[in-house]
Amino acid sequence: MGRYEIKGGKPLNGTVTISGAKNAAVAILPAALLVNGCCRIENVPDISDVRILLAILEDMGVKIQRPDESTVILDNSGFTGKSPNEELVRKLRASYYLMGALLGRFGKAFVALPGGCNFASRPIDQHIKGFAALGADVVETEDYVSMTPGPNGLRGNRISLDVVSVGATVNIMIAATLLPGQTVIENAAKEPHIVDLANFLNTMGAHISGAGTDTVKIRGVDALRGGTYAIIPDQIEAGTYMAAAVATGGNVLIKNVIPKHMECITSKLAEMGAEVINYDDAIRIKRPGPLRHTTVKTHPYPGFPTDMQAQICVCMALASGVSRLTESVYETRFFGYCSELESMGADIQITGKTAIITGTDTLYGATVSAHDLRAGAALVIAGLAAEGTTWVKNIHYVERGYERIIEKLAALGATIRRVED
Ligand code: EPZ
């Protein structure tokens, strides 16, 4: 266990290069199990969620090479469908994508229920609904999900999701890729990482269309060949550094981004007074003057992402006037960080799904604890902006999703170091 020591109050200035998207990588790596051969996957972020997932795949019999820190070569030719290690599976949420991969490739699966950030109740009923619609007999206990082919076998089907779910959309896409017939996912999630997964699978020989819309069509193929694919940049990591630049009053060039993926985040920060310049694959963001209050409602893509709720809250805490932040995806997400921010001087009143944030000129360093990945990132931003020293505890949450965060922040002028507890 470790903590960050942050000496705040300094604007961030300079350049930061964004890594591969965590939520794309943790979908694409399990999906690669569908390939009976070799996949070379580039721009993979070196974060603990990815390292755990690779350990799971290796334990399952996948041969893994890492020619450099952001490239993974997976050889599945000897993979026989061994179930994933339960203890490792419980360390992250995305391990549940192995359910779709094993069902899709071998027609059966036995996977422990996932772990991951517990900022809300995170059911998987829509995943199960999808697998059952594809013809699987699904047994779900408190500990695991077990699937075998039903009496009519496995084949494509039409599935209408009751709620827009990234995870269910991903899992059904993976499960359906090698099944006979066509699968149509209605009310599908449209996040960039859904499109990235479809592009990866199509590069390996799948027939997926409509990714990025609310209707995804998968025409099953007999097999996938190997190939090479580069993962998209992480729009949430990019948004996090943008929020840090704004909160500290800095001037930062964010490189290796897809500006279109950032539009909702960029426009909100501009509303608050940030100056934003979009380039082909970079964004410059600076804060020329005081921050203005604003209103944000989180929403599935292309709306303002729930994964940026905590980070924008810190900017609101430093803006003039009263801001309103409404959460529409995970109602209890505020409780992962708001009381910690209040201990730094923030004024936040939570009523139901909405936080009312009355801005203040200054936050003050304190000892705070991360309770999930994005809450931890927000506390780092608050420490960077605050006067004095901030200690952020439980930083293993932060290191699940932010590659080389200390080096990247130090290169922007931050005084931050990691201290073992
Ligand atoms: C993914 O989680 C992301 N994780 C989350 O990012 C992100 O917050 C979330 O999507 C929303 O964008 C990964 O991609 C690994 P959902 P996921 O299924 O798939 C309900 C981060 O910080 N729901 O889209 O679990 C659910 O309760 C993490 O990187 C059901 O009711 O999210 C929620 O209210 C945190 N039944 C809503 O749907 C289901 O079967 C959206 O959840 C599935 C979901």
Coordinates of C-alpha atoms and ligand atoms in Angstrom, one line a residue:
M1 CA 0.0 0.0 0.0
G2 CA 1.3 3.5 -0.8
R3 CA 0.4 7.1 -0.6
Y4 CA 1.2 10.2 -2.7
E5 CA 2.8 13.3 -1.1
I6 CA 1.7 16.3 -3.1
K7 CA 3.0 19.8 -2.5
G8 CA 0.3 21.9 -4.2
G9 CA -0.4 25.4 -5.3
K10 CA 1.6 25.4 -8.5
P11 CA 0.1 25.7 -12.0
L12 CA 0.8 22.7 -14.3
N13 CA 2.7 23.7 -17.4
G14 CA 4.1 21.6 -20.2
T15 CA 3.2 18.6 -22.3
V16 CA 1.7 15.2 -21.3
T17 CA 1.2 12.2 -23.7
I18 CA -1.9 10.2 -23.1
S19 CA -1.7 6.4 -22.9
G20 CA -3.9 3.7 -24.4
A21 CA -7.5 3.6 -23.2
K22 CA -7.9 1.4 -20.1
N23 CA -11.5 0.5 -20.8
A24 CA -10.6 -0.4 -24.4
A25 CA -7.6 -2.5 -23.4
V26 CA -9.5 -4.5 -20.7
A27 CA -12.1 -5.4 -23.3
I28 CA -9.8 -6.1 -26.2
L29 CA -7.4 -8.4 -24.3
P30 CA -10.1 -10.9 -23.3
A31 CA -11.6 -10.6 -26.8
A32 CA -8.3 -11.7 -28.2
L33 CA -9.0 -15.2 -26.8
L34 CA -11.4 -15.6 -29.7
V35 CA -8.4 -15.7 -32.1
N36 CA -6.9 -19.1 -32.6
G37 CA -3.5 -17.7 -33.3
C38 CA -1.4 -14.6 -32.6
C39 CA -2.5 -11.0 -31.9
R40 CA -0.1 -8.1 -31.6
I41 CA -1.8 -5.3 -29.6
E42 CA -0.1 -1.9 -29.4
N43 CA -0.6 1.2 -27.2
V44 CA -1.6 -1.0 -24.3
P45 CA -1.4 1.1 -21.1
D46 CA 1.0 -0.3 -18.4
I47 CA -1.5 -0.2 -15.5
S48 CA -2.4 -2.7 -12.8
D49 CA -5.7 -3.6 -14.3
V50 CA -3.9 -4.7 -17.5
R51 CA -1.1 -6.4 -15.6
I52 CA -3.7 -8.5 -13.7
L53 CA -5.6 -9.3 -16.8
L54 CA -2.4 -10.5 -18.6
A55 CA -1.6 -12.6 -15.5
I56 CA -5.1 -14.2 -15.8
L57 CA -4.6 -14.9 -19.5
E58 CA -1.1 -16.4 -18.9
D59 CA -2.5 -18.6 -16.2
M60 CA -5.2 -19.8 -18.6
G61 CA -2.5 -21.0 -21.0
V62 CA -2.1 -18.0 -23.3
K63 CA 1.5 -17.3 -24.3
I64 CA 2.4 -13.6 -23.8
Q65 CA 5.3 -11.6 -25.0
R66 CA 5.9 -7.9 -24.2
P67 CA 8.4 -6.6 -26.7
D68 CA 8.0 -3.1 -25.1
E69 CA 6.0 -1.6 -22.2
S70 CA 3.0 -0.7 -24.4
T71 CA 2.9 -3.8 -26.8
V72 CA 1.5 -7.2 -26.0
I73 CA 1.7 -10.3 -28.3
L74 CA -0.8 -13.0 -27.4
D75 CA -0.5 -16.5 -28.8
N76 CA -3.7 -18.4 -28.2
S77 CA -2.9 -21.4 -30.4
G78 CA -2.4 -23.6 -27.3
F79 CA -5.3 -22.2 -25.4
T80 CA -7.7 -25.0 -24.4
G81 CA -10.4 -23.0 -22.5
K82 CA -9.1 -23.4 -18.9
S83 CA -11.2 -21.3 -16.4
P84 CA -9.6 -18.1 -15.1
N85 CA -8.0 -18.0 -11.7
E86 CA -10.7 -17.0 -9.2
E87 CA -8.4 -14.9 -6.9
L88 CA -7.1 -12.8 -9.9
V89 CA -10.6 -12.5 -11.4
R90 CA -11.9 -10.9 -8.2
K91 CA -9.2 -8.1 -8.5
L92 CA -10.9 -6.3 -11.3
R93 CA -14.3 -5.7 -12.9
A94 CA -13.4 -6.3 -16.5
S95 CA -12.5 -10.0 -15.8
Y96 CA -16.2 -10.6 -16.6
Y97 CA -15.4 -10.2 -20.3
L98 CA -13.8 -13.6 -20.0
M99 CA -17.3 -15.0 -19.7
G100 CA -18.2 -13.8 -23.2
A101 CA -14.8 -14.9 -24.6
L102 CA -15.0 -18.4 -23.3
L103 CA -18.7 -18.8 -24.2
G104 CA -18.0 -17.5 -27.7
R105 CA -14.9 -19.6 -28.4
F106 CA -15.6 -22.8 -26.5
G107 CA -19.4 -22.8 -25.9
K108 CA -18.9 -22.9 -22.2
A109 CA -17.6 -20.8 -19.3
F110 CA -17.0 -21.0 -15.6
V111 CA -15.9 -17.6 -14.3
A112 CA -15.9 -16.2 -10.7
L113 CA -17.9 -12.9 -10.3
P114 CA -15.7 -9.9 -10.8
G115 CA -14.3 -7.4 -8.3
G116 CA -13.3 -3.8 -9.1
C117 CA -14.2 -0.3 -7.9
N118 CA -17.2 -0.7 -5.6
F119 CA -18.6 2.9 -5.7
A120 CA -22.0 1.6 -6.5
S121 CA -24.0 -1.7 -6.9
R122 CA -22.9 -3.0 -10.2
P123 CA -25.2 -5.8 -11.3
I124 CA -24.5 -8.0 -14.4
D125 CA -28.1 -9.0 -15.1
Q126 CA -27.9 -7.5 -18.6
H127 CA -24.8 -9.6 -19.4
I128 CA -26.7 -12.7 -18.3
K129 CA -29.7 -11.7 -20.3
G130 CA -27.5 -11.5 -23.4
F131 CA -25.8 -14.8 -22.9
A132 CA -29.2 -16.5 -22.3
A133 CA -30.5 -14.9 -25.5
L134 CA -27.6 -16.4 -27.4
G135 CA -28.8 -19.9 -26.2
A136 CA -26.6 -20.5 -23.1
D137 CA -27.9 -22.2 -20.0
V138 CA -26.6 -19.8 -17.3
V139 CA -26.2 -20.7 -13.7
E140 CA -25.3 -17.6 -11.5
T141 CA -24.4 -18.0 -7.8
E142 CA -23.0 -15.5 -5.3
D143 CA -19.6 -16.6 -6.4
Y144 CA -19.5 -17.5 -10.1
V145 CA -21.3 -17.7 -13.4
S146 CA -21.4 -21.1 -15.2
M147 CA -22.6 -21.4 -18.8
T148 CA -23.1 -24.4 -21.1
P149 CA -25.0 -24.6 -24.4
G150 CA -28.8 -24.8 -24.0
P151 CA -30.9 -27.5 -25.7
N152 CA -31.0 -25.6 -29.0
G153 CA -27.3 -24.8 -29.0
L154 CA -25.7 -21.3 -29.3
R155 CA -26.6 -18.9 -32.1
G156 CA -27.1 -15.2 -32.8
N157 CA -30.2 -13.5 -31.6
R158 CA -31.7 -10.0 -31.1
I159 CA -31.1 -8.6 -27.7
S160 CA -32.6 -5.3 -26.4
L161 CA -30.8 -4.0 -23.3
D162 CA -33.0 -2.7 -20.5
V163 CA -30.3 -0.2 -19.6
V164 CA -27.4 1.3 -21.6
S165 CA -24.5 -0.8 -20.4
V166 CA -20.9 -0.6 -21.6
G167 CA -20.1 -4.0 -20.0
A168 CA -23.1 -5.9 -21.3
T169 CA -22.6 -4.4 -24.9
V170 CA -18.9 -5.5 -24.8
N171 CA -19.6 -9.0 -23.4
I172 CA -22.4 -9.8 -25.9
M173 CA -20.3 -8.5 -28.8
I174 CA -17.5 -10.8 -27.8
A175 CA -19.8 -13.8 -27.1
A176 CA -21.6 -13.4 -30.5
T177 CA -18.6 -13.0 -32.8
L178 CA -18.0 -16.7 -33.5
L179 CA -21.6 -17.9 -33.2
P180 CA -23.7 -18.9 -36.3
G181 CA -26.3 -16.4 -37.4
Q182 CA -26.7 -12.7 -36.7
T183 CA -26.8 -10.9 -33.3
V184 CA -28.4 -7.5 -33.0
I185 CA -27.8 -5.5 -29.7
E186 CA -30.4 -2.7 -29.3
N187 CA -30.0 0.1 -26.8
A188 CA -26.3 -0.6 -27.0
A189 CA -23.6 1.6 -25.4
K190 CA -21.8 4.0 -27.8
E191 CA -18.5 4.7 -25.9
P192 CA -15.3 5.0 -28.0
H193 CA -14.1 1.8 -26.4
I194 CA -17.1 -0.1 -27.9
V195 CA -16.0 1.2 -31.3
D196 CA -12.4 0.3 -30.6
L197 CA -13.4 -3.3 -29.7
A198 CA -15.5 -3.7 -32.9
N199 CA -12.5 -2.3 -34.9
F200 CA -10.2 -4.8 -33.2
L201 CA -12.5 -7.8 -33.8
N202 CA -13.1 -6.7 -37.5
T203 CA -9.3 -6.4 -38.0
M204 CA -9.1 -10.1 -36.9
G205 CA -11.8 -11.1 -39.3
A206 CA -15.1 -10.5 -37.5
H207 CA -18.2 -8.9 -39.1
I208 CA -19.5 -6.2 -36.7
S209 CA -21.3 -3.1 -37.8
G210 CA -23.1 -0.2 -36.0
A211 CA -20.6 0.1 -33.1
G212 CA -20.9 3.6 -31.8
T213 CA -24.7 3.7 -32.5
D214 CA -27.4 2.3 -30.2
T215 CA -27.7 -0.8 -32.5
V216 CA -24.7 -3.1 -33.0
K217 CA -24.9 -6.0 -35.5
I218 CA -22.7 -9.0 -35.3
R219 CA -22.7 -11.5 -38.2
G220 CA -21.0 -14.6 -36.8
V221 CA -17.9 -16.0 -38.5
D222 CA -16.3 -19.5 -38.2
A223 CA -12.9 -18.3 -36.9
L224 CA -10.7 -15.2 -36.4
R225 CA -7.2 -14.9 -37.7
G226 CA -4.3 -13.1 -36.0
G227 CA -3.3 -9.6 -36.7
T228 CA -2.1 -6.3 -35.3
Y229 CA -4.1 -3.6 -33.7
A230 CA -3.4 -0.3 -31.8
I231 CA -5.7 0.8 -29.0
I232 CA -7.2 4.3 -29.0
P233 CA -6.0 6.9 -26.5
D234 CA -7.8 7.1 -23.1
Q235 CA -10.3 10.0 -23.2
I236 CA -10.8 9.8 -19.4
E237 CA -7.0 10.0 -18.7
A238 CA -6.9 13.0 -21.0
G239 CA -9.9 14.6 -19.3
T240 CA -8.3 14.0 -16.0
Y241 CA -5.1 16.0 -17.0
M242 CA -7.3 18.7 -18.6
A243 CA -9.1 19.1 -15.2
A244 CA -5.8 19.2 -13.4
A245 CA -4.6 22.0 -15.8
V246 CA -7.7 23.9 -15.2
A247 CA -7.8 23.4 -11.4
T248 CA -4.2 24.6 -11.0
G249 CA -4.5 27.5 -13.4
G250 CA -1.9 26.0 -15.8
N251 CA -1.2 25.7 -19.5
V252 CA -0.9 22.1 -20.8
L253 CA -0.6 20.5 -24.2
I254 CA -2.3 17.1 -24.1
K255 CA -0.8 14.9 -26.8
N256 CA -2.1 11.6 -28.4
V257 CA -5.9 12.3 -28.0
I258 CA -8.9 12.1 -30.4
P259 CA -10.5 15.5 -29.9
K260 CA -13.9 14.2 -31.0
H261 CA -13.9 11.8 -28.0
M262 CA -13.3 14.7 -25.7
E263 CA -16.0 17.1 -26.9
C264 CA -18.3 16.9 -23.9
I265 CA -15.4 17.3 -21.5
T266 CA -13.8 20.1 -23.5
S267 CA -17.0 22.1 -23.9
K268 CA -17.8 21.9 -20.1
L269 CA -14.3 23.1 -19.1
A270 CA -14.6 25.9 -21.7
E271 CA -17.9 26.9 -20.2
M272 CA -16.1 27.2 -16.9
G273 CA -13.6 29.6 -18.4
A274 CA -10.8 27.4 -19.8
E275 CA -9.3 28.2 -23.1
V276 CA -9.1 25.1 -25.4
I277 CA -7.4 24.7 -28.7
N278 CA -8.0 21.5 -30.6
Y279 CA -5.4 20.1 -33.0
D280 CA -5.6 16.8 -35.0
D281 CA -4.3 14.6 -32.2
A282 CA -3.7 17.0 -29.4
I283 CA -5.5 19.6 -27.2
R284 CA -4.0 22.7 -25.5
I285 CA -5.9 23.8 -22.4
K286 CA -5.2 26.7 -20.2
R287 CA -7.0 28.8 -17.6
P288 CA -6.4 32.5 -18.3
G289 CA -8.6 33.8 -15.5
P290 CA -11.0 32.8 -12.6
L291 CA -13.2 29.7 -13.1
R292 CA -16.9 30.2 -13.5
H293 CA -19.6 27.9 -12.1
T294 CA -21.5 25.6 -14.4
T295 CA -24.0 22.7 -14.5
V296 CA -23.1 19.1 -15.4
K297 CA -25.3 16.1 -15.8
T298 CA -23.4 12.8 -16.4
H299 CA -24.8 10.6 -19.2
P300 CA -23.6 7.7 -21.3
Y301 CA -21.5 8.7 -24.3
P302 CA -21.6 11.1 -26.1
G303 CA -22.8 12.8 -22.9
F304 CA -20.5 14.0 -20.1
P305 CA -18.9 10.8 -18.8
T306 CA -19.6 9.6 -15.2
D307 CA -15.9 8.7 -15.0
M308 CA -15.2 12.4 -15.1
Q309 CA -17.7 13.3 -12.3
A310 CA -15.1 13.5 -9.5
Q311 CA -12.5 15.4 -11.5
I312 CA -14.9 18.1 -12.7
C313 CA -16.2 18.4 -9.2
V314 CA -12.8 19.6 -8.1
C315 CA -12.8 22.3 -10.7
M316 CA -16.3 23.3 -9.6
A317 CA -15.1 23.5 -6.0
L318 CA -12.6 26.2 -7.2
A319 CA -15.0 28.1 -9.4
S320 CA -16.9 31.3 -8.5
G321 CA -20.5 30.8 -7.6
V322 CA -22.7 27.6 -7.2
S323 CA -22.3 24.7 -9.6
R324 CA -24.7 21.7 -9.9
L325 CA -23.4 18.2 -10.7
T326 CA -26.0 15.5 -11.3
E327 CA -25.1 11.8 -11.7
S328 CA -27.3 9.7 -13.9
V329 CA -25.3 6.4 -14.1
Y330 CA -24.1 5.6 -10.6
E331 CA -26.2 7.4 -7.9
T332 CA -23.8 6.7 -5.1
R333 CA -20.6 7.8 -6.8
F334 CA -20.3 11.1 -4.9
F335 CA -19.6 9.2 -1.6
G336 CA -16.3 8.1 -2.9
Y337 CA -14.7 11.5 -2.6
C338 CA -16.9 14.4 -1.5
S339 CA -16.3 14.2 2.2
E340 CA -12.5 13.9 1.4
L341 CA -12.8 17.2 -0.6
E342 CA -14.7 18.8 2.2
S343 CA -11.8 18.1 4.5
M344 CA -9.7 20.2 2.1
G345 CA -12.2 23.1 2.4
A346 CA -14.6 22.3 -0.4
D347 CA -18.3 23.2 0.2
I348 CA -20.4 20.3 -1.3
Q349 CA -24.1 19.5 -0.4
I350 CA -25.4 16.2 -1.8
T351 CA -29.2 15.9 -2.3
G352 CA -30.2 12.7 -4.0
K353 CA -28.4 12.5 -7.4
T354 CA -27.2 16.1 -7.3
A355 CA -24.2 17.7 -5.6
I356 CA -24.4 21.5 -5.1
I357 CA -20.9 22.8 -5.0
T358 CA -20.3 26.4 -3.7
G359 CA -16.9 27.4 -5.0
T360 CA -14.1 28.7 -2.9
D361 CA -10.8 30.5 -3.7
T362 CA -8.6 28.0 -2.0
L363 CA -8.4 24.4 -1.0
Y364 CA -6.0 23.3 1.7
G365 CA -3.7 20.3 1.9
A366 CA -4.9 17.4 4.1
T367 CA -4.6 13.6 4.5
V368 CA -7.3 12.0 2.3
S369 CA -8.1 8.5 1.1
A370 CA -9.0 7.2 -2.3
H371 CA -12.0 4.9 -2.4
D372 CA -12.0 4.2 -6.1
L373 CA -10.1 4.9 -9.2
R374 CA -11.6 8.2 -10.3
A375 CA -12.2 9.4 -6.8
G376 CA -8.5 8.9 -6.2
A377 CA -7.6 10.9 -9.4
A378 CA -9.8 13.7 -8.2
L379 CA -8.0 13.9 -4.8
V380 CA -4.7 14.1 -6.7
I381 CA -6.1 17.0 -8.7
A382 CA -7.3 18.7 -5.5
G383 CA -3.9 18.2 -3.9
L384 CA -2.1 19.7 -6.9
A385 CA -4.4 22.8 -6.6
A386 CA -4.4 23.1 -2.8
E387 CA -2.2 25.2 -0.6
G388 CA 0.2 23.1 1.4
T389 CA 0.8 19.4 1.4
T390 CA -1.7 16.7 0.7
W391 CA -1.3 13.0 1.4
V392 CA -3.5 10.7 -0.8
K393 CA -3.8 7.2 0.7
N394 CA -4.9 3.9 -1.0
I395 CA -3.2 4.9 -4.2
H396 CA -3.5 1.4 -5.6
Y397 CA -6.9 2.5 -6.8
V398 CA -5.3 5.3 -8.8
E399 CA -2.6 3.1 -10.3
R400 CA -5.3 0.8 -11.7
G401 CA -6.0 3.3 -14.4
Y402 CA -3.3 5.9 -14.7
E403 CA 0.0 4.9 -16.3
R404 CA 3.1 6.6 -14.9
I405 CA 1.0 9.3 -13.2
I406 CA 3.9 10.6 -11.0
E407 CA 6.3 10.9 -13.9
K408 CA 3.6 12.6 -16.1
L409 CA 2.7 15.1 -13.4
A410 CA 6.3 15.8 -12.4
A411 CA 7.0 16.6 -16.0
L412 CA 4.3 19.2 -15.8
G413 CA 6.0 20.8 -12.8
A414 CA 4.1 19.1 -10.0
T415 CA 5.8 18.2 -6.7
I416 CA 4.6 14.7 -6.1
R417 CA 6.2 11.5 -4.8
R418 CA 5.1 8.0 -3.9
V419 CA 5.7 6.9 -0.3
E420 CA 5.3 3.3 0.8
D421 CA 2.9 3.0 3.8
Ligands
EPZ1 C1 -17.9 0.6 -17.5 O1 -18.3 0.0 -16.4 C2 -16.5 1.2 -17.1 N1 -15.6 0.1 -16.7 C3 -16.7 2.2 -16.0 O2 -15.5 2.8 -15.8 C4 -17.7 3.3 -16.4 O3 -18.0 4.1 -15.2 C5 -19.0 2.6 -16.9 O4 -18.7 1.7 -17.9 C6 -20.0 3.7 -17.4 O5 -19.4 4.3 -18.5 C7 -15.0 -0.6 -17.7 O6 -15.2 -0.3 -18.9 C8 -14.1 -1.7 -17.2 P1 -22.2 -0.1 -17.3 P2 -19.6 -1.0 -16.5 O7 -22.5 -1.6 -17.5 O8 -19.5 -1.7 -17.8 C9 -26.2 -0.6 -14.8 C10 -13.6 3.5 -14.7 O9 -13.5 4.4 -13.8 N2 -26.1 -2.0 -15.2 O10 -22.2 0.8 -18.5 O11 -19.7 -1.8 -15.3 C11 -25.1 -0.2 -13.9 O12 -25.5 -0.5 -12.5 C12 -14.8 2.6 -14.6 O13 -12.8 3.3 -15.6 C13 -27.2 -2.9 -14.9 O14 -28.2 -2.5 -14.3 O15 -20.8 0.0 -16.5 C14 -25.0 1.3 -14.1 O16 -26.0 2.0 -13.4 C15 -15.5 2.8 -13.3 N3 -27.1 -4.2 -15.2 C16 -25.3 1.4 -15.6 O17 -26.0 0.2 -16.0 C17 -26.0 -4.7 -15.9 O18 -26.0 -5.9 -16.2 C18 -24.1 1.5 -16.5 O19 -23.2 0.5 -16.2 C19 -24.9 -3.8 -16.2 C20 -25.0 -2.5 -15.9

